Coordinates of C-alpha atoms and ligand atoms in Angstrom, one line a residue:
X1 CA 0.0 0.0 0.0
X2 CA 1.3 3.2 -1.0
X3 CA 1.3 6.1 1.0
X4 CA 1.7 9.8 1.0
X5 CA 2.8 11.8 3.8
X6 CA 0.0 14.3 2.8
X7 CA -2.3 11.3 4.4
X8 CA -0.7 11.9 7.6
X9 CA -0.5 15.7 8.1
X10 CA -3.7 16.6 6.3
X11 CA -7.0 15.8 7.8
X12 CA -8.9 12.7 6.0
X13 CA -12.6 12.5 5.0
X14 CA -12.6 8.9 4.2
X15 CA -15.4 8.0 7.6
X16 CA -17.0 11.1 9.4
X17 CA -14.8 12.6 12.0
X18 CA -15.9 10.6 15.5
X19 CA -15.8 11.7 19.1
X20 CA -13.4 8.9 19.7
X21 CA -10.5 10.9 17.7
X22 CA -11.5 14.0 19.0
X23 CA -8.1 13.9 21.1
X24 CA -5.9 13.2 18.8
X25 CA -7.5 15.2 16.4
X26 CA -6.6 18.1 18.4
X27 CA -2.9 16.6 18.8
X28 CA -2.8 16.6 15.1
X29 CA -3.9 20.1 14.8
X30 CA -0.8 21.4 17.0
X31 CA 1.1 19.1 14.9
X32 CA 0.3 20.9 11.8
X33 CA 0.6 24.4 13.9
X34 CA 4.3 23.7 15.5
X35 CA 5.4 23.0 11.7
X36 CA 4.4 25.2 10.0
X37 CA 3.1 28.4 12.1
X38 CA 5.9 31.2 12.8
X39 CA 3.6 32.6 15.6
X40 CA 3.8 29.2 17.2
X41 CA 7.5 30.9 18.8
X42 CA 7.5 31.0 22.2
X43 CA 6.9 34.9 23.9
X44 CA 9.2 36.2 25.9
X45 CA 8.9 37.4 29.3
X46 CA 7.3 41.3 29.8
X47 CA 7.2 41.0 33.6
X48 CA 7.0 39.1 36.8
X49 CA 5.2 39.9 39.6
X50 CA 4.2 39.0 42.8
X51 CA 0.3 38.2 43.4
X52 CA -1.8 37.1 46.7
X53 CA -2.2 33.7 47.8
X54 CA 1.6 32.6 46.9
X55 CA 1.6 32.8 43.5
X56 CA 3.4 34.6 41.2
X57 CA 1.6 36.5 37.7
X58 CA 4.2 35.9 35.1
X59 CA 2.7 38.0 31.7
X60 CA 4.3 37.3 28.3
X61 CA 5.1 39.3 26.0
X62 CA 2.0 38.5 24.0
X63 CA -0.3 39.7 26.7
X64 CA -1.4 36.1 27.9
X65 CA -0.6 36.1 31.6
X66 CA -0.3 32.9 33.5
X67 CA 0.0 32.3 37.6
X68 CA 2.2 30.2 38.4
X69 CA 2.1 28.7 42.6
X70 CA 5.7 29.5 44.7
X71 CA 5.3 25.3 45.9
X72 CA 4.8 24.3 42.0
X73 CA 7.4 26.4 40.7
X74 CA 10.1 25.2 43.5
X75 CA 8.6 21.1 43.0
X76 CA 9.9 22.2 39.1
X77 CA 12.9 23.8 39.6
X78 CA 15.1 22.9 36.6
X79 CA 18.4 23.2 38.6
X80 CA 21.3 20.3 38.5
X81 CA 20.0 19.5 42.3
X82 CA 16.7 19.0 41.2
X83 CA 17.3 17.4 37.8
X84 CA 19.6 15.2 37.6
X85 CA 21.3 16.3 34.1
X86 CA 21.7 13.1 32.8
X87 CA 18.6 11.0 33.4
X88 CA 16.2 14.6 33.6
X89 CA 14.7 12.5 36.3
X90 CA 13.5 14.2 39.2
X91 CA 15.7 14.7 42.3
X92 CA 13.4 16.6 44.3
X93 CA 11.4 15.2 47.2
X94 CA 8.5 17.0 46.5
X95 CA 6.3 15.9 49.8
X96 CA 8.8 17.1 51.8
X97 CA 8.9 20.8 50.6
X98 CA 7.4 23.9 52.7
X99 CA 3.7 24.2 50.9
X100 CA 4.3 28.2 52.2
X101 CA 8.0 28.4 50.3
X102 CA 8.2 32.0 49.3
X103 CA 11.2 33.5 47.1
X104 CA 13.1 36.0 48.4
X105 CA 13.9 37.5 45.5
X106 CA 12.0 37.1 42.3
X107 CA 13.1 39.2 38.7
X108 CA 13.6 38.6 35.1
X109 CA 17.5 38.1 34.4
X110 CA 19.7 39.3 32.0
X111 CA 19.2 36.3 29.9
X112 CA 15.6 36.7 30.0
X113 CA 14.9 34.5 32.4
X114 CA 12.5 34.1 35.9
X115 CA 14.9 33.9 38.1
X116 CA 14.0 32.9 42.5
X117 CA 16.0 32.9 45.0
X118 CA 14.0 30.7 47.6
X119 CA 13.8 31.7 51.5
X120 CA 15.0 27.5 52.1
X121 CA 18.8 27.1 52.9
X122 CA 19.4 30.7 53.9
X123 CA 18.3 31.9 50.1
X124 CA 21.1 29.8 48.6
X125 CA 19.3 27.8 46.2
X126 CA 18.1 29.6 42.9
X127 CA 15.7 28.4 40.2
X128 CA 16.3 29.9 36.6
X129 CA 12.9 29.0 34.3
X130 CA 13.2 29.3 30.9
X131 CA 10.2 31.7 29.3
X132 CA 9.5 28.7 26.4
X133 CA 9.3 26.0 29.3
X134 CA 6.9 28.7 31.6
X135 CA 4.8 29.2 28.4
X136 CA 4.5 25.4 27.7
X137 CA 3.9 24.4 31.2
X138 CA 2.0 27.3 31.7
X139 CA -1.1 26.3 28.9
X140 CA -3.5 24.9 32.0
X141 CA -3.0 28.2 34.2
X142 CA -3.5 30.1 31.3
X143 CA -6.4 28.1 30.5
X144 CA -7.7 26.9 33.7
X145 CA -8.5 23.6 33.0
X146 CA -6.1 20.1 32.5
X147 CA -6.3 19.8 29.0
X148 CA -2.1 20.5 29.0
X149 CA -1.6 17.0 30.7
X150 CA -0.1 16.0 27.2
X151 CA 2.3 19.0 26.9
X152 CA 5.2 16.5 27.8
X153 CA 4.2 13.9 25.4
X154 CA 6.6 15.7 22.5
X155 CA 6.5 12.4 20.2
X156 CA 2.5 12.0 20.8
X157 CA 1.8 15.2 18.2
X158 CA 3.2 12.3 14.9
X159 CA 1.0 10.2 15.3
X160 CA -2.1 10.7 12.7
X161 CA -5.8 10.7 13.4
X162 CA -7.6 7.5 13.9
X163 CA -9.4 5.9 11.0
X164 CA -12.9 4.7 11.7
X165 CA -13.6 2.3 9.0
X166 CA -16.4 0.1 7.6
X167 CA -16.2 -2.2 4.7
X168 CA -16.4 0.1 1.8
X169 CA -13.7 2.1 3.3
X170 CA -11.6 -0.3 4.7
X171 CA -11.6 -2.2 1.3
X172 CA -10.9 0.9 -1.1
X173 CA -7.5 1.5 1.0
X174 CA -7.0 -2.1 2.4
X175 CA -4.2 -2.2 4.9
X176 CA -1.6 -4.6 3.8
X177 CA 1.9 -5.4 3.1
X178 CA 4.5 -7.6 2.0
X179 CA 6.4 -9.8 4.8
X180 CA 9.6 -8.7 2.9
X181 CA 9.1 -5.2 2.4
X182 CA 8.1 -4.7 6.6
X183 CA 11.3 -6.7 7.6
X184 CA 13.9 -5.5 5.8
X185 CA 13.1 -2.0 6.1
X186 CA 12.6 0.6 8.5
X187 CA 10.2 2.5 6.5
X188 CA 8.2 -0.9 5.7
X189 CA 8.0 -0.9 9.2
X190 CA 6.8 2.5 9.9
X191 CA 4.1 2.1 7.6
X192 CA 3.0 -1.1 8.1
X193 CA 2.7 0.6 12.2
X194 CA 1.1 3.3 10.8
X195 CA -1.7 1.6 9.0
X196 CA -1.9 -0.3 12.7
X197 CA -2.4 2.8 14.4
X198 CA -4.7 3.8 12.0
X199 CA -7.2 1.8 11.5
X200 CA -6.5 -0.7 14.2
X201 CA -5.6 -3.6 11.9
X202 CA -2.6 -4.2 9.2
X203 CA -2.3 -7.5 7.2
X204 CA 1.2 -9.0 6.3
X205 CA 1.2 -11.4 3.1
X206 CA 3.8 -13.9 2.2
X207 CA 4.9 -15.1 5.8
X208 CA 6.3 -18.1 5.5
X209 CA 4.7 -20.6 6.9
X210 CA 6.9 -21.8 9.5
X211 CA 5.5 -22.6 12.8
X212 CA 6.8 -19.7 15.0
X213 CA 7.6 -17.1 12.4
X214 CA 4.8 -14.7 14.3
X215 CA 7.7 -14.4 16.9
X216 CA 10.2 -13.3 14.0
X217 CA 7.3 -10.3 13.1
X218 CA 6.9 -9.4 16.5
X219 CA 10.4 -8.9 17.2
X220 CA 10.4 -6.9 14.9
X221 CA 8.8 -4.1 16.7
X222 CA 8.1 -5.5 20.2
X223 CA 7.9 -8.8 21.9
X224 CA 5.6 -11.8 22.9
X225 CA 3.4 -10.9 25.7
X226 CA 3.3 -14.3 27.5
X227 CA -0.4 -15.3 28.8
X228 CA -2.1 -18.3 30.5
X229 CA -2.4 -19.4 26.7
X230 CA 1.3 -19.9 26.3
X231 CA 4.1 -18.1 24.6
X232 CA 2.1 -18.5 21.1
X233 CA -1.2 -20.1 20.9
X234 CA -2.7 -22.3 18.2
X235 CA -5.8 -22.4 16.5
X236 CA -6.2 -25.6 15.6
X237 CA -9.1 -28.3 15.2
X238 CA -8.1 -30.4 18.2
X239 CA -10.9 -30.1 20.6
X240 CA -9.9 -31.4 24.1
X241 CA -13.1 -31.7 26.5
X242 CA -13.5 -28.2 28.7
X243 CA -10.6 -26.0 26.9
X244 CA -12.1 -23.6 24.4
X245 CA -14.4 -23.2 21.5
X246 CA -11.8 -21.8 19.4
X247 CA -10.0 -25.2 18.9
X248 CA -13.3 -26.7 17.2
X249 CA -14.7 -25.9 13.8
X250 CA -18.0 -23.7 15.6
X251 CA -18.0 -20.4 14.4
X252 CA -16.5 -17.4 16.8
X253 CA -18.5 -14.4 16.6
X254 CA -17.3 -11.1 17.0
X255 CA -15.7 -10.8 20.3
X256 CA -12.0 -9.1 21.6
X257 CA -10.2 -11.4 23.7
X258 CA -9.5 -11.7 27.3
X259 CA -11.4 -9.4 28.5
X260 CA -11.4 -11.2 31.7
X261 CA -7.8 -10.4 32.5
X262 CA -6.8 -7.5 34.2
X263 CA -6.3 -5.6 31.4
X264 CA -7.0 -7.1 28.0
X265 CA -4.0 -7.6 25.4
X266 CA -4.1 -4.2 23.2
X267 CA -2.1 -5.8 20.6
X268 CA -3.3 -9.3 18.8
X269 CA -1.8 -11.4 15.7
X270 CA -2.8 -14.4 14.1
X271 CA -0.6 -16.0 11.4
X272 CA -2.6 -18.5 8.6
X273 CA -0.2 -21.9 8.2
X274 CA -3.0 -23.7 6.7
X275 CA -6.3 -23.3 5.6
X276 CA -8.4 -24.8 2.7
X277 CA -8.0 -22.6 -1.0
X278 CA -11.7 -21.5 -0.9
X279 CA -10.8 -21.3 -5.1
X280 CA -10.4 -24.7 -4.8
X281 CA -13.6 -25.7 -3.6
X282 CA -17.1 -25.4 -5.5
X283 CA -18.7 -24.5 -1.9
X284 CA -17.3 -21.9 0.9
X285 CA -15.3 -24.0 3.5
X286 CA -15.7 -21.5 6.1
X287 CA -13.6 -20.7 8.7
X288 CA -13.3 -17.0 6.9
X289 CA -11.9 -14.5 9.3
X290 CA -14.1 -11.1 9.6
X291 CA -12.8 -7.8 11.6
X292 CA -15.3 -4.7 12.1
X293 CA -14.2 -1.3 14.0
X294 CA -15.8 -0.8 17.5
X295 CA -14.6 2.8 17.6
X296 CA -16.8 3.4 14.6
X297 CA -19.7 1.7 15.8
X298 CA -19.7 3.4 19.3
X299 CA -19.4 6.2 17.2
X300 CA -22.8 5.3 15.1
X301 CA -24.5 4.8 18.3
X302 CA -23.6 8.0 20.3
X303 CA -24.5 9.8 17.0
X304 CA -27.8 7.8 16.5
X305 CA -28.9 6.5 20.1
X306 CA -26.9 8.2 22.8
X307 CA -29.4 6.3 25.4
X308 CA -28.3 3.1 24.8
X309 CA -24.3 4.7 23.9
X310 CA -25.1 6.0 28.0
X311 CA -26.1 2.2 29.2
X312 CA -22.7 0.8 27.7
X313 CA -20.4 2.8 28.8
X314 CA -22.1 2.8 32.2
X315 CA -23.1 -0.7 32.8
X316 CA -20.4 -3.1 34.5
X317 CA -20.0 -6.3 32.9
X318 CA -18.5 -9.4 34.3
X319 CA -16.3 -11.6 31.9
X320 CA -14.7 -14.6 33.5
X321 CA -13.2 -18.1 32.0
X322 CA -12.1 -21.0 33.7
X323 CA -9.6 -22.6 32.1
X324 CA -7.9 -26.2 33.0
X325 CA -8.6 -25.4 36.5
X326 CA -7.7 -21.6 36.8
X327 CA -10.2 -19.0 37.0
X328 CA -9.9 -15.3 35.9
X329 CA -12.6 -12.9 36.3
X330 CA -12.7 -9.1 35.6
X331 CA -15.3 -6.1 35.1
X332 CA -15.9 -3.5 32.6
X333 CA -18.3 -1.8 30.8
X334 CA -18.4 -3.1 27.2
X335 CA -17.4 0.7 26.2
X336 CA -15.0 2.6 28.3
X337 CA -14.7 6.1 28.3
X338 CA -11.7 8.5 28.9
X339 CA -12.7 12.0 31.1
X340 CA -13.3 13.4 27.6
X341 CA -16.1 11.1 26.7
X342 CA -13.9 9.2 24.3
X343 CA -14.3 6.0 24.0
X344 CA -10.7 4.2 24.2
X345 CA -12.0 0.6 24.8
X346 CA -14.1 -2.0 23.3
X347 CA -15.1 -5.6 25.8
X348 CA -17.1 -7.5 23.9
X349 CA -17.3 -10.8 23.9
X350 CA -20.8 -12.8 24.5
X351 CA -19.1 -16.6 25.5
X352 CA -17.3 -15.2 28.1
X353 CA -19.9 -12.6 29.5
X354 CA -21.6 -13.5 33.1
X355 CA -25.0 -12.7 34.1
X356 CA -25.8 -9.2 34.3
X357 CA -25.8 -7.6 37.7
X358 CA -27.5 -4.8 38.1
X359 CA -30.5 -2.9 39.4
X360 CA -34.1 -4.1 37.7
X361 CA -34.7 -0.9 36.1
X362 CA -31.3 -1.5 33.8
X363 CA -31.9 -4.6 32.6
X364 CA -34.1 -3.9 29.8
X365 CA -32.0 -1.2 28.7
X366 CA -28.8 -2.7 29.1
X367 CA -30.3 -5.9 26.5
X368 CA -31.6 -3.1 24.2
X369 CA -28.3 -0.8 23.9
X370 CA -26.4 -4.6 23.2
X371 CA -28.7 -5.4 20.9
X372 CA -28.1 -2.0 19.0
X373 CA -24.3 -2.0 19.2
X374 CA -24.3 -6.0 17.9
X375 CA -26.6 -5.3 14.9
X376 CA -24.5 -2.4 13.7
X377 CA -21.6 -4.5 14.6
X378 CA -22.3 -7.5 12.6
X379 CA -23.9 -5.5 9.9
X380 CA -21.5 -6.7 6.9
X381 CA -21.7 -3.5 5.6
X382 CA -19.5 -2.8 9.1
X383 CA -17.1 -5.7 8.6
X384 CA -13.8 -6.4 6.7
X385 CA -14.6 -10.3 5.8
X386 CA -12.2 -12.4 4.1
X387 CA -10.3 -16.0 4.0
X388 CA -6.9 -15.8 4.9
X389 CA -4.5 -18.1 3.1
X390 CA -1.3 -19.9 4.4
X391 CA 1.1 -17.1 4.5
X392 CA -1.5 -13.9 5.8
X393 CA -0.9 -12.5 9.4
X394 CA -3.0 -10.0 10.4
X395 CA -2.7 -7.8 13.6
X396 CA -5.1 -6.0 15.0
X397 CA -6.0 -3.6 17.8
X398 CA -7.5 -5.9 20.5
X399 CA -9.1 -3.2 22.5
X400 CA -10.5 -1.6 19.2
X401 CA -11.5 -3.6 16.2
X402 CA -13.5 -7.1 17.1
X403 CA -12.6 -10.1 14.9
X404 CA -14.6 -13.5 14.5
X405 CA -14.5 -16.3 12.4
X406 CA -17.0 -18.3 10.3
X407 CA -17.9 -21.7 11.3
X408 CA -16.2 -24.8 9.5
X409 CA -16.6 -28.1 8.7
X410 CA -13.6 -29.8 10.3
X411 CA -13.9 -32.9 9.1
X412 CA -13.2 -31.3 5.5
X413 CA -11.0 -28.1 6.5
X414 CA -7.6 -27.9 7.6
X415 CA -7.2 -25.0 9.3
X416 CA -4.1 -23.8 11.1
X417 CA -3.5 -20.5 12.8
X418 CA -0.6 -19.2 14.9
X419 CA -1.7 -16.6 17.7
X420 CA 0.2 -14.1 20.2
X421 CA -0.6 -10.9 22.0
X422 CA 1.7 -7.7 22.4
X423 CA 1.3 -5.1 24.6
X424 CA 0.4 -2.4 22.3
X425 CA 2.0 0.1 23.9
X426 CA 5.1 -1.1 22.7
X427 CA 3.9 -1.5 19.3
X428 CA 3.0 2.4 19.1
X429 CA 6.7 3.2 21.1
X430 CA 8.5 1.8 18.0
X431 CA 5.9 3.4 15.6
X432 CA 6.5 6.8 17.3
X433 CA 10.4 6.7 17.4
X434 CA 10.3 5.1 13.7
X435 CA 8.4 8.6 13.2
X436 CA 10.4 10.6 15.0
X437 CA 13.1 9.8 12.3
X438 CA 11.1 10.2 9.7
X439 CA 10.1 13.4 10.2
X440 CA 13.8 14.7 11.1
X441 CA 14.9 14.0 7.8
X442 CA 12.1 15.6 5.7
Ligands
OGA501 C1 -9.8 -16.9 19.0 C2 -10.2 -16.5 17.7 C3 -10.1 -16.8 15.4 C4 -10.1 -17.8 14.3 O1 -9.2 -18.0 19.2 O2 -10.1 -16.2 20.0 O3 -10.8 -15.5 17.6 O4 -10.1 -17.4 13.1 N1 -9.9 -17.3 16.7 O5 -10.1 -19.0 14.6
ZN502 ZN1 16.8 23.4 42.2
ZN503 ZN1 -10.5 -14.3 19.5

């Protein structure tokens, strides 16, 4: 798949702009700003002044005026002692500082600088803050509210908008690339992560079809994350009495894995080593593989029936497995939320959900608003569907896009697929320094 860095900077229509990228969209926005916006230049310091309630009103020469607290500027003083120059991690203790500390001397330095002298250790210890780092750190007193949290996360700004996808728009810029071309080069690498980050899933073709080669593509980027499944898992047609409907020909509907763990895996891949040519055969075999984008469908259902988008995001749900003797058991709403409203996780998965607990009144709702979200869900026009054939891997976003399977006649298929997780975090760590470069050497 070919791609253009315009597709990266410039804001997409391909699926209507969703609450869910509402974040990031704004991350893009100062993305596009810091490059290319002169007035993006940090002010410099008019004056400094001393205000009531130990704080300090530091205006810039731009007129915005920001008040800074005596205890935050001290717990951030940039100084070797507090900083350790090397690591940048913090050496101050921060609970054991005077919540009272008052400078003794405050003033703008020759070098343009807010410079305190603090009343502690007989006024020998001085703070210097440059005016860039007071206006950056500055955005949520300016502003009054906590939106600034990300002003640290430098790298965060390069990575693109999410894209919500359904079939039409999945399928007219499919997300796939050759084995070769993502492990021999860096920039296969970054763009096969990008079309992860993306859309949630990315599809690799020509793997060999060695047994354990998903480890190869993982290391890649990250590594295995280990689970009570082993180091890989595979989906095979062995069913052994009591250890999961996966390993029989039944079909899987659309579910995201584990969500009975304490945090579900965020990154999942599943490698094809065998599987019946559906070419070859004058009927379908089954056992095709389908995908569909929960952000988008949250999306469609806060749009369209924010009542029933209220009872998922609200409602606890139990999700538990035992499995040879071991029992894990967790509880989340099937659509979590960040403070913005944003949805950031998808639970869904009806084998592994318990009996609803909750008061009579939610009941009905609560099988109303599921019923809603799975119709739109398993709506084909909402799902990527296709047979993958020996040599496909696809990974996709476990907390984000729901996958699910067709059922198959195992007597007749031979079906063979190689799993893992990855903590997806990791994943996007490698994707954003693979950026990082990549935008350096434009
Ligand atoms: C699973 C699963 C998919 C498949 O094992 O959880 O979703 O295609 N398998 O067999
Ligand atoms: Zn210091
Ligand atoms: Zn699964």
């Amino acid at each position: 798949m070919s791609m253009r860095l315009s597709t990266v900077l410039v804001k997409r229509t391909v699926v209507p702009l969703l609450q869910t990228s509402r974040a990031l969209h704004t991350r893009e926005k100062s993305l596009v700003s810091v490059r290319a916006d002169p007035a993006i230049v940090p002010p410099s310091l008019m004056s400094v002044l001393p205000a009531h309630h130990l704080t300090t009103k530091v205006i810039f020469d731009t007129h915005t005026t920001a008040d800074f607290k005596y205890i935050w500027l001290r717990d951030n003083c940039q100084c070797p002692k507090c900083v350790d120059p090397s690591t940048k991690q913090k050496l101050v203790d921060s609970p054991a500082l005077d919540l009272n500390i008052k400078p003794l001397s405050l003033n703008i330095n020759g070098e343009g600088k807010l410079e305190i002298t603090w009343s502690e250790d007989a006024g020998t210890h001085k703070s210097e803050y440059d005016p860039a780092w007071l206006f950056k750190y500055g955005q949520s007193f300016m502003q009054n509210n906590f939106a600034s949290d990300s002003a640290d996360m430098d790298i965060m700004p390069l990575r693109p908008e999410f894209e919500l996808w359904d079939r039409t728009t999945i399928w007219s810029s499919f997300p796939e690339m050759s084995y070769n071309e993502m492990m021999e080069s860096d920039s296969g690498l970054r763009q096969w992560l990008d079309m992860f980050y993306k859309y949630g899933v990315a599809v690799l073709r020509g793997v060999p079809t060695e047994a354990g080669k998903i480890v190869d593509v993982v290391k890649r980027f990250a590594y295995v994350k280990e689970t009570q499944y082993g180091h890989i898992f595979d989906v095979i047609n062995k069913p052994v009495e009591g250890s999961h409907l996966a390993y029989s020909g039944v079909a899987l509907a659309h579910h995201t894995d584990m969500n009975y763990r304490e945090k579900s895996p965020g990154m999942q891949l599943l490698h094809c080593l065998k599987a019946n040519d559906p070419k070859m055969s004058d009927s379908d075999p089954g056992g095709r593989s389908f995908f569909t984008d929960g952000f988008r469908i949250a999306s469609w259902l806060e749009e369209n029936e924010p009542a029933a988008f209220h009872v998922l995001t609200s409602t606890p749900i139990r999700f538990s497995i035992k499995n040879e003797g071991r029992q894990y058991s967790a509880l989340w709403p099937i659509l979590c939320t960040n403070a913005e409203g944003d949805v950031t996780e998808v639970h869904y998965n009806n084998r592994t959900m318990k009996p609803l607990q909750a008061p009579t009144h939610v009941v009905t709702p609560f099988y109303h608003a599921y019923k809603l979200f799975s119709d739109k869900l398993r709506d084909p026009a909402s799902c990527l569907e296709f047979n993958m054939v020996p040599g496909d891997l696809v990974a996709f976003n476990n907390r984000r896009v729901l996958h699910g399977r067709t059922s198959f006649d195992a007597t007749r298929v031979d079906r063979h697929l190689q799993g893992c997780y990855v903590d997806i975090d990791e994943a996007f760590s490698k994707y954003d320094s693979l950026q990082t470069r990549f935008y350096r050497k434009l």
